[in-house]
């Protein structure tokens, strides 16, 4: 398959670039500054030129707190630009793959969220990502993959915790009352490529198995790197972050498991591999 990937130098884009050739796919990656997805004319020109089988949009305004004060830019990148990608994909008969987030949910459900559960985003980021889902759904052929708490090559929670450990921190205060599904970008990339090969469309939740609070996630990182650091749980209110976050956004992966004949491995195992590779 010929894959055109936007946001190709982000965590997921880089993982797709590594995974695609070994599975026999051609990878053409674009990121800022060479392609700004908010430039619809440029998007059309690039997509028409490449004639891909699938456009995988990994580009996003991912700074969840900054989005609260940069709502216009966040909507332009996460929402409006996806309409341009959908039109461009339709023009060449390509599938549009849009990556979305657990933050489209409000986190009040007592059970894991299924793909067709009602969304209720609380943050500007979540609202703009849901706008992106709707824009992607206008494409004749689309796959919306919701994921969560990504770690891969680039800036992420694991890298931030490691940086603090390496800087000599003896205690880390980490939010204990938000739960989610840590997910390894390499595992997500592999799953996406298999979904493409299967011709999957619609919405699918794609996260590693298991769940954690940020506090538990940090504890596992500390344990695996063998650091002498005490992790202390704090409340969301104490962290005083600008954007509201879901308290418990666990994604049900039943559809992914049915499509792939099994789900992704537990996040702890994936974390171990990520740390061993020293990313
Ligand atoms: N990271 C997470 O925890 C998480 C959780 C759930 C869902 N997701 C979703 O998963 C997808 C991939 O996330 P990620 O962690 O790989 O993101 P990332 O590492 O932040 O990468 C996003 C990439 O998109 C680029 N980009 C930003 N604005 C752009 C624009 N206007 N045109 C073209 N490229 C642009 C960024 O460039 P700059 O760095 O120069 O801005 C960056 O290279 C995103 O859709 C995100 O919303 C992520």
mmCIF file of C-alpha atoms and ligand atoms in Angstrom:
data_model
loop_
_atom_site.group_PDB
_atom_site.id
_atom_site.type_symbol
_atom_site.label_atom_id
_atom_site.label_comp_id
_atom_site.label_asym_id
_atom_site.label_seq_id
_atom_site.Cartn_x
_atom_site.Cartn_y
_atom_site.Cartn_z
ATOM 1 C CA UNK A 1 0.000 0.000 0.000
ATOM 2 C CA UNK A 2 1.077 3.580 -0.620
ATOM 3 C CA UNK A 3 0.772 5.509 2.632
ATOM 4 C CA UNK A 4 0.833 9.281 2.939
ATOM 5 C CA UNK A 5 1.408 10.275 6.561
ATOM 6 C CA UNK A 6 0.941 13.810 7.887
ATOM 7 C CA UNK A 7 2.556 14.822 11.176
ATOM 8 C CA UNK A 8 5.200 12.250 10.274
ATOM 9 C CA UNK A 9 7.843 13.501 12.731
ATOM 10 C CA UNK A 10 5.605 13.078 15.784
ATOM 11 C CA UNK A 11 5.610 9.996 18.011
ATOM 12 C CA UNK A 12 3.135 7.979 15.951
ATOM 13 C CA UNK A 13 4.399 9.230 12.586
ATOM 14 C CA UNK A 14 7.925 8.042 13.380
ATOM 15 C CA UNK A 15 6.631 4.662 14.544
ATOM 16 C CA UNK A 16 4.690 4.257 11.293
ATOM 17 C CA UNK A 17 7.769 5.185 9.301
ATOM 18 C CA UNK A 18 9.695 2.371 11.035
ATOM 19 C CA UNK A 19 6.901 -0.211 10.715
ATOM 20 C CA UNK A 20 5.655 0.414 7.163
ATOM 21 C CA UNK A 21 8.598 -0.856 5.043
ATOM 22 C CA UNK A 22 8.921 -4.157 6.907
ATOM 23 C CA UNK A 23 5.259 -4.848 6.099
ATOM 24 C CA UNK A 24 5.796 -3.975 2.439
ATOM 25 C CA UNK A 25 4.180 -0.534 2.430
ATOM 26 C CA UNK A 26 5.513 2.628 0.767
ATOM 27 C CA UNK A 27 5.768 5.485 3.255
ATOM 28 C CA UNK A 28 5.674 9.144 2.273
ATOM 29 C CA UNK A 29 5.860 11.400 5.330
ATOM 30 C CA UNK A 30 5.111 15.125 5.632
ATOM 31 C CA UNK A 31 5.277 17.422 8.614
ATOM 32 C CA UNK A 32 5.783 21.105 9.338
ATOM 33 C CA UNK A 33 7.257 23.077 7.730
ATOM 34 C CA UNK A 34 6.973 21.322 4.366
ATOM 35 C CA UNK A 35 3.251 20.604 4.701
ATOM 36 C CA UNK A 36 0.922 22.484 7.024
ATOM 37 C CA UNK A 37 -2.328 20.533 7.055
ATOM 38 C CA UNK A 38 -4.292 23.764 7.597
ATOM 39 C CA UNK A 39 -3.269 24.773 4.041
ATOM 40 C CA UNK A 40 -6.021 22.927 2.141
ATOM 41 C CA UNK A 41 -4.618 23.784 -1.296
ATOM 42 C CA UNK A 42 -1.198 22.400 -0.369
ATOM 43 C CA UNK A 43 -2.823 19.272 1.084
ATOM 44 C CA UNK A 44 -4.732 18.709 -2.168
ATOM 45 C CA UNK A 45 -1.616 19.170 -4.277
ATOM 46 C CA UNK A 46 0.458 16.742 -2.196
ATOM 47 C CA UNK A 47 -2.277 14.092 -2.040
ATOM 48 C CA UNK A 48 -3.044 14.349 -5.757
ATOM 49 C CA UNK A 49 0.651 14.064 -6.535
ATOM 50 C CA UNK A 50 1.242 11.021 -4.308
ATOM 51 C CA UNK A 51 -2.014 9.172 -5.117
ATOM 52 C CA UNK A 52 -1.860 7.146 -1.892
ATOM 53 C CA UNK A 53 -4.104 4.240 -0.952
ATOM 54 C CA UNK A 54 -4.396 5.741 2.533
ATOM 55 C CA UNK A 55 -3.800 9.146 4.108
ATOM 56 C CA UNK A 56 -2.906 8.701 7.775
ATOM 57 C CA UNK A 57 -3.293 11.957 9.676
ATOM 58 C CA UNK A 58 -0.993 11.971 12.712
ATOM 59 C CA UNK A 59 -0.664 15.771 12.691
ATOM 60 C CA UNK A 60 -2.361 17.469 15.611
ATOM 61 C CA UNK A 61 -2.225 20.313 18.081
ATOM 62 C CA UNK A 62 -1.427 17.972 20.985
ATOM 63 C CA UNK A 63 -0.595 20.512 23.711
ATOM 64 C CA UNK A 64 -3.708 19.869 25.817
ATOM 65 C CA UNK A 65 -3.208 22.792 28.234
ATOM 66 C CA UNK A 66 -2.063 25.303 25.610
ATOM 67 C CA UNK A 67 -5.185 24.515 23.569
ATOM 68 C CA UNK A 68 -7.285 26.161 26.299
ATOM 69 C CA UNK A 69 -5.843 29.552 25.367
ATOM 70 C CA UNK A 70 -5.081 28.814 21.682
ATOM 71 C CA UNK A 71 -8.498 27.429 20.827
ATOM 72 C CA UNK A 72 -8.616 28.924 17.351
ATOM 73 C CA UNK A 73 -5.336 27.339 16.255
ATOM 74 C CA UNK A 74 -6.240 24.031 17.941
ATOM 75 C CA UNK A 75 -9.545 23.914 16.038
ATOM 76 C CA UNK A 76 -7.843 24.837 12.766
ATOM 77 C CA UNK A 77 -5.344 21.958 13.095
ATOM 78 C CA UNK A 78 -7.446 19.309 14.863
ATOM 79 C CA UNK A 79 -10.810 20.036 13.253
ATOM 80 C CA UNK A 80 -10.983 22.215 10.167
ATOM 81 C CA UNK A 81 -7.842 20.823 8.502
ATOM 82 C CA UNK A 82 -9.308 17.308 8.646
ATOM 83 C CA UNK A 83 -12.100 18.426 6.303
ATOM 84 C CA UNK A 84 -9.414 19.344 3.755
ATOM 85 C CA UNK A 85 -7.722 15.979 4.227
ATOM 86 C CA UNK A 86 -11.073 14.215 3.763
ATOM 87 C CA UNK A 87 -11.757 16.066 0.513
ATOM 88 C CA UNK A 88 -8.239 15.351 -0.744
ATOM 89 C CA UNK A 89 -8.523 11.655 0.159
ATOM 90 C CA UNK A 90 -11.877 11.463 -1.655
ATOM 91 C CA UNK A 91 -10.358 13.091 -4.730
ATOM 92 C CA UNK A 92 -7.931 10.181 -5.168
ATOM 93 C CA UNK A 93 -10.163 7.420 -3.710
ATOM 94 C CA UNK A 94 -7.943 6.999 -0.631
ATOM 95 C CA UNK A 95 -8.922 5.879 2.849
ATOM 96 C CA UNK A 96 -8.542 8.645 5.458
ATOM 97 C CA UNK A 97 -7.195 7.473 8.802
ATOM 98 C CA UNK A 98 -7.771 10.029 11.551
ATOM 99 C CA UNK A 99 -6.148 9.535 14.952
ATOM 100 C CA UNK A 100 -8.323 10.620 17.846
ATOM 101 C CA UNK A 101 -8.301 10.484 21.594
ATOM 102 C CA UNK A 102 -9.891 9.195 24.805
ATOM 103 C CA UNK A 103 -10.321 12.887 25.723
ATOM 104 C CA UNK A 104 -13.518 12.971 23.587
ATOM 105 C CA UNK A 105 -15.106 11.252 26.626
ATOM 106 C CA UNK A 106 -15.845 12.929 29.956
ATOM 107 C CA UNK A 107 -14.461 10.050 32.020
ATOM 108 C CA UNK A 108 -17.536 9.508 34.199
ATOM 109 C CA UNK A 109 -18.484 6.073 32.840
ATOM 110 C CA UNK A 110 -18.145 3.162 35.251
ATOM 111 C CA UNK A 111 -17.248 0.784 32.422
ATOM 112 C CA UNK A 112 -14.762 1.099 29.530
ATOM 113 C CA UNK A 113 -15.967 3.247 26.649
ATOM 114 C CA UNK A 114 -17.105 1.537 23.465
ATOM 115 C CA UNK A 115 -16.803 3.160 20.051
ATOM 116 C CA UNK A 116 -20.495 4.101 19.871
ATOM 117 C CA UNK A 117 -20.789 5.515 23.394
ATOM 118 C CA UNK A 118 -21.807 9.190 23.474
ATOM 119 C CA UNK A 119 -18.875 11.585 23.579
ATOM 120 C CA UNK A 120 -18.733 14.594 25.897
ATOM 121 C CA UNK A 121 -15.335 16.289 25.577
ATOM 122 C CA UNK A 122 -14.498 18.619 28.464
ATOM 123 C CA UNK A 123 -11.374 20.371 27.180
ATOM 124 C CA UNK A 124 -10.747 22.516 24.118
ATOM 125 C CA UNK A 125 -8.356 19.807 22.899
ATOM 126 C CA UNK A 126 -11.055 17.115 23.265
ATOM 127 C CA UNK A 127 -13.664 19.272 21.545
ATOM 128 C CA UNK A 128 -11.393 20.043 18.613
ATOM 129 C CA UNK A 129 -10.396 16.375 18.262
ATOM 130 C CA UNK A 130 -14.080 15.456 18.143
ATOM 131 C CA UNK A 131 -14.545 18.069 15.418
ATOM 132 C CA UNK A 132 -11.773 16.196 13.582
ATOM 133 C CA UNK A 133 -13.635 12.901 13.985
ATOM 134 C CA UNK A 134 -16.764 14.430 12.449
ATOM 135 C CA UNK A 135 -14.770 15.927 9.579
ATOM 136 C CA UNK A 136 -13.085 12.576 8.920
ATOM 137 C CA UNK A 137 -16.467 10.831 8.901
ATOM 138 C CA UNK A 138 -17.402 12.950 5.872
ATOM 139 C CA UNK A 139 -14.746 11.146 3.819
ATOM 140 C CA UNK A 140 -16.206 8.360 1.673
ATOM 141 C CA UNK A 141 -13.756 5.881 3.228
ATOM 142 C CA UNK A 142 -12.506 6.632 6.743
ATOM 143 C CA UNK A 143 -11.105 4.996 9.841
ATOM 144 C CA UNK A 144 -11.082 6.923 13.120
ATOM 145 C CA UNK A 145 -8.672 5.320 15.610
ATOM 146 C CA UNK A 146 -9.000 6.575 19.185
ATOM 147 C CA UNK A 147 -5.924 6.069 21.297
ATOM 148 C CA UNK A 148 -4.561 7.377 24.623
ATOM 149 C CA UNK A 149 -1.520 8.278 26.736
ATOM 150 C CA UNK A 150 1.013 7.648 23.935
ATOM 151 C CA UNK A 151 4.691 7.041 24.542
ATOM 152 C CA UNK A 152 7.180 6.683 21.711
ATOM 153 C CA UNK A 153 10.076 8.557 20.175
ATOM 154 C CA UNK A 154 9.575 12.185 21.166
ATOM 155 C CA UNK A 155 8.113 14.149 24.048
ATOM 156 C CA UNK A 156 5.798 12.183 26.343
ATOM 157 C CA UNK A 157 5.102 11.335 30.002
ATOM 158 C CA UNK A 158 7.690 8.533 30.211
ATOM 159 C CA UNK A 159 10.405 10.772 28.805
ATOM 160 C CA UNK A 160 9.431 13.525 31.244
ATOM 161 C CA UNK A 161 9.620 11.175 34.249
ATOM 162 C CA UNK A 162 12.994 9.831 33.095
ATOM 163 C CA UNK A 163 14.310 13.367 32.694
ATOM 164 C CA UNK A 164 13.348 14.155 36.284
ATOM 165 C CA UNK A 165 14.973 10.946 37.532
ATOM 166 C CA UNK A 166 18.163 11.735 35.608
ATOM 167 C CA UNK A 167 18.121 15.266 37.027
ATOM 168 C CA UNK A 168 18.356 13.702 40.489
ATOM 169 C CA UNK A 169 14.792 14.022 41.777
ATOM 170 C CA UNK A 170 14.244 12.045 44.986
ATOM 171 C CA UNK A 171 10.450 12.423 45.007
ATOM 172 C CA UNK A 172 7.928 12.821 42.229
ATOM 173 C CA UNK A 173 4.413 14.090 42.840
ATOM 174 C CA UNK A 174 2.085 12.611 40.235
ATOM 175 C CA UNK A 175 -1.683 12.753 39.706
ATOM 176 C CA UNK A 176 -3.333 9.669 41.174
ATOM 177 C CA UNK A 177 -7.005 10.272 40.402
ATOM 178 C CA UNK A 178 -6.972 10.159 36.602
ATOM 179 C CA UNK A 179 -6.966 6.776 34.922
ATOM 180 C CA UNK A 180 -6.284 5.881 31.305
ATOM 181 C CA UNK A 181 -4.609 3.422 28.958
ATOM 182 C CA UNK A 182 -0.865 3.966 28.397
ATOM 183 C CA UNK A 183 -0.084 3.027 24.794
ATOM 184 C CA UNK A 184 3.178 2.406 22.960
ATOM 185 C CA UNK A 185 3.343 4.245 19.631
ATOM 186 C CA UNK A 186 5.101 1.262 17.976
ATOM 187 C CA UNK A 187 2.266 -1.093 19.002
ATOM 188 C CA UNK A 188 -0.355 1.374 17.786
ATOM 189 C CA UNK A 189 1.462 1.764 14.454
ATOM 190 C CA UNK A 190 1.544 -2.005 13.948
ATOM 191 C CA UNK A 191 -2.154 -2.290 14.777
ATOM 192 C CA UNK A 192 -3.074 0.529 12.384
ATOM 193 C CA UNK A 193 -1.206 -1.101 9.519
ATOM 194 C CA UNK A 194 -2.943 -4.411 10.163
ATOM 195 C CA UNK A 195 -6.313 -2.630 10.258
ATOM 196 C CA UNK A 196 -5.514 -1.052 6.882
ATOM 197 C CA UNK A 197 -4.579 -4.436 5.414
ATOM 198 C CA UNK A 198 -7.926 -5.810 6.672
ATOM 199 C CA UNK A 199 -9.841 -2.910 5.095
ATOM 200 C CA UNK A 200 -11.292 -1.822 8.457
ATOM 201 C CA UNK A 201 -13.391 1.353 8.426
ATOM 202 C CA UNK A 202 -15.489 3.290 10.949
ATOM 203 C CA UNK A 203 -14.309 3.954 14.501
ATOM 204 C CA UNK A 204 -12.005 1.707 16.518
ATOM 205 C CA UNK A 205 -10.372 2.020 19.938
ATOM 206 C CA UNK A 206 -6.676 1.115 19.835
ATOM 207 C CA UNK A 207 -4.717 1.058 23.111
ATOM 208 C CA UNK A 208 -2.430 -1.368 24.915
ATOM 209 C CA UNK A 209 -4.119 -3.775 27.340
ATOM 210 C CA UNK A 210 -4.607 -2.646 30.929
ATOM 211 C CA UNK A 211 -5.086 0.690 32.618
ATOM 212 C CA UNK A 212 -3.317 2.890 35.157
ATOM 213 C CA UNK A 213 -3.369 6.190 36.947
ATOM 214 C CA UNK A 214 -0.536 8.620 36.111
ATOM 215 C CA UNK A 215 0.801 7.791 39.608
ATOM 216 C CA UNK A 216 0.840 4.054 38.848
ATOM 217 C CA UNK A 217 2.354 4.718 35.412
ATOM 218 C CA UNK A 218 5.153 6.767 37.016
ATOM 219 C CA UNK A 219 5.684 4.067 39.664
ATOM 220 C CA UNK A 220 6.153 1.444 36.961
ATOM 221 C CA UNK A 221 8.697 3.646 35.141
ATOM 222 C CA UNK A 222 10.651 4.223 38.355
ATOM 223 C CA UNK A 223 10.584 0.504 39.175
ATOM 224 C CA UNK A 224 11.722 -0.533 35.708
ATOM 225 C CA UNK A 225 14.631 1.905 35.554
ATOM 226 C CA UNK A 226 15.607 0.884 39.094
ATOM 227 C CA UNK A 227 15.625 4.455 40.400
ATOM 228 C CA UNK A 228 15.623 5.296 44.110
ATOM 229 C CA UNK A 229 12.732 7.722 43.812
ATOM 230 C CA UNK A 230 9.539 7.987 45.866
ATOM 231 C CA UNK A 231 6.392 8.616 43.881
ATOM 232 C CA UNK A 232 3.652 10.457 45.764
ATOM 233 C CA UNK A 233 0.069 10.577 44.492
ATOM 234 C CA UNK A 234 -1.587 13.971 44.303
ATOM 235 C CA UNK A 235 -5.102 15.047 43.357
ATOM 236 C CA UNK A 236 -5.981 16.583 39.998
ATOM 237 C CA UNK A 237 -6.962 19.795 41.793
ATOM 238 C CA UNK A 238 -3.501 20.001 43.343
ATOM 239 C CA UNK A 239 -1.829 19.707 39.925
ATOM 240 C CA UNK A 240 -3.816 22.795 38.840
ATOM 241 C CA UNK A 241 -3.548 22.236 35.094
ATOM 242 C CA UNK A 242 -5.502 24.605 32.817
ATOM 243 C CA UNK A 243 -7.348 21.882 30.846
ATOM 244 C CA UNK A 244 -9.875 19.540 32.462
ATOM 245 C CA UNK A 245 -9.096 15.859 31.886
ATOM 246 C CA UNK A 246 -11.319 12.793 32.117
ATOM 247 C CA UNK A 247 -11.076 11.062 35.518
ATOM 248 C CA UNK A 248 -11.357 7.586 34.032
ATOM 249 C CA UNK A 249 -11.297 7.223 30.258
ATOM 250 C CA UNK A 250 -10.683 3.533 29.673
ATOM 251 C CA UNK A 251 -11.203 2.475 26.063
ATOM 252 C CA UNK A 252 -12.932 -0.830 25.366
ATOM 253 C CA UNK A 253 -10.907 -2.665 22.706
ATOM 254 C CA UNK A 254 -13.435 -5.392 21.890
ATOM 255 C CA UNK A 255 -13.720 -4.249 18.252
ATOM 256 C CA UNK A 256 -9.954 -4.103 17.808
ATOM 257 C CA UNK A 257 -9.598 -7.586 19.270
ATOM 258 C CA UNK A 258 -12.317 -8.955 16.993
ATOM 259 C CA UNK A 259 -10.721 -7.381 13.919
ATOM 260 C CA UNK A 260 -7.147 -8.397 14.698
ATOM 261 C CA UNK A 261 -7.874 -11.711 16.377
ATOM 262 C CA UNK A 262 -6.405 -10.381 19.627
ATOM 263 C CA UNK A 263 -5.556 -7.128 21.324
ATOM 264 C CA UNK A 264 -2.324 -5.268 21.992
ATOM 265 C CA UNK A 265 -0.013 -6.531 24.727
ATOM 266 C CA UNK A 266 -0.180 -5.138 28.285
ATOM 267 C CA UNK A 267 1.202 -1.606 28.546
ATOM 268 C CA UNK A 268 3.762 -2.659 31.190
ATOM 269 C CA UNK A 269 5.384 -5.078 28.733
ATOM 270 C CA UNK A 270 5.433 -2.417 26.001
ATOM 271 C CA UNK A 271 6.921 0.079 28.456
ATOM 272 C CA UNK A 272 9.688 -2.397 29.246
ATOM 273 C CA UNK A 273 10.587 -2.625 25.560
ATOM 274 C CA UNK A 274 10.485 1.147 25.122
ATOM 275 C CA UNK A 275 12.818 1.664 28.094
ATOM 276 C CA UNK A 276 15.198 -1.086 26.914
ATOM 277 C CA UNK A 277 15.464 0.568 23.498
ATOM 278 C CA UNK A 278 16.473 3.743 25.325
ATOM 279 C CA UNK A 279 14.143 5.987 23.294
HETATM 280 N N1 LIG B 1 0.245 11.939 22.607
HETATM 281 C C1 LIG B 1 -0.793 11.386 23.217
HETATM 282 O O1 LIG B 1 -0.752 11.047 24.410
HETATM 283 C C2 LIG B 1 -2.073 11.142 22.445
HETATM 284 C C3 LIG B 1 -3.176 10.577 23.102
HETATM 285 C C4 LIG B 1 -4.342 10.345 22.390
HETATM 286 C C5 LIG B 1 -4.404 10.679 21.046
HETATM 287 N N2 LIG B 1 -3.333 11.241 20.440
HETATM 288 C C6 LIG B 1 -3.434 11.603 19.022
HETATM 289 O O2 LIG B 1 -2.532 10.770 18.310
HETATM 290 C C7 LIG B 1 -2.012 11.485 17.180
HETATM 291 C C8 LIG B 1 -0.504 11.405 17.178
HETATM 292 O O3 LIG B 1 -0.032 11.928 18.393
HETATM 293 P P1 LIG B 1 1.530 12.110 18.678
HETATM 294 O O4 LIG B 1 1.730 11.940 20.146
HETATM 295 O O5 LIG B 1 2.302 11.320 17.699
HETATM 296 O O6 LIG B 1 1.656 13.665 18.355
HETATM 297 P P2 LIG B 1 3.002 14.551 18.330
HETATM 298 O O7 LIG B 1 4.159 13.749 18.767
HETATM 299 O O8 LIG B 1 2.656 15.824 19.012
HETATM 300 O O9 LIG B 1 3.158 14.804 16.768
HETATM 301 C C9 LIG B 1 2.287 15.609 16.042
HETATM 302 C C10 LIG B 1 3.046 16.105 14.839
HETATM 303 O O10 LIG B 1 2.175 16.923 14.062
HETATM 304 C C11 LIG B 1 2.884 18.092 13.708
HETATM 305 N N3 LIG B 1 1.963 19.164 13.415
HETATM 306 C C12 LIG B 1 1.389 20.044 14.285
HETATM 307 N N4 LIG B 1 0.646 20.936 13.608
HETATM 308 C C13 LIG B 1 0.738 20.603 12.293
HETATM 309 C C14 LIG B 1 0.210 21.171 11.112
HETATM 310 N N5 LIG B 1 -0.577 22.239 11.143
HETATM 311 N N6 LIG B 1 0.516 20.595 9.930
HETATM 312 C C15 LIG B 1 1.336 19.522 9.885
HETATM 313 N N7 LIG B 1 1.886 18.953 10.962
HETATM 314 C C16 LIG B 1 1.587 19.503 12.169
HETATM 315 C C17 LIG B 1 3.755 18.363 14.901
HETATM 316 O O11 LIG B 1 4.780 19.263 14.559
HETATM 317 P P3 LIG B 1 5.373 20.251 15.708
HETATM 318 O O12 LIG B 1 5.971 19.344 16.738
HETATM 319 O O13 LIG B 1 6.351 21.073 14.952
HETATM 320 O O14 LIG B 1 4.178 20.987 16.241
HETATM 321 C C18 LIG B 1 4.256 16.959 15.212
HETATM 322 O O15 LIG B 1 5.372 16.592 14.436
HETATM 323 C C19 LIG B 1 -2.599 12.892 17.274
HETATM 324 O O16 LIG B 1 -3.756 12.957 16.483
HETATM 325 C C20 LIG B 1 -3.011 13.028 18.728
HETATM 326 O O17 LIG B 1 -4.076 13.933 18.897
HETATM 327 C C21 LIG B 1 -2.156 11.468 21.109
#
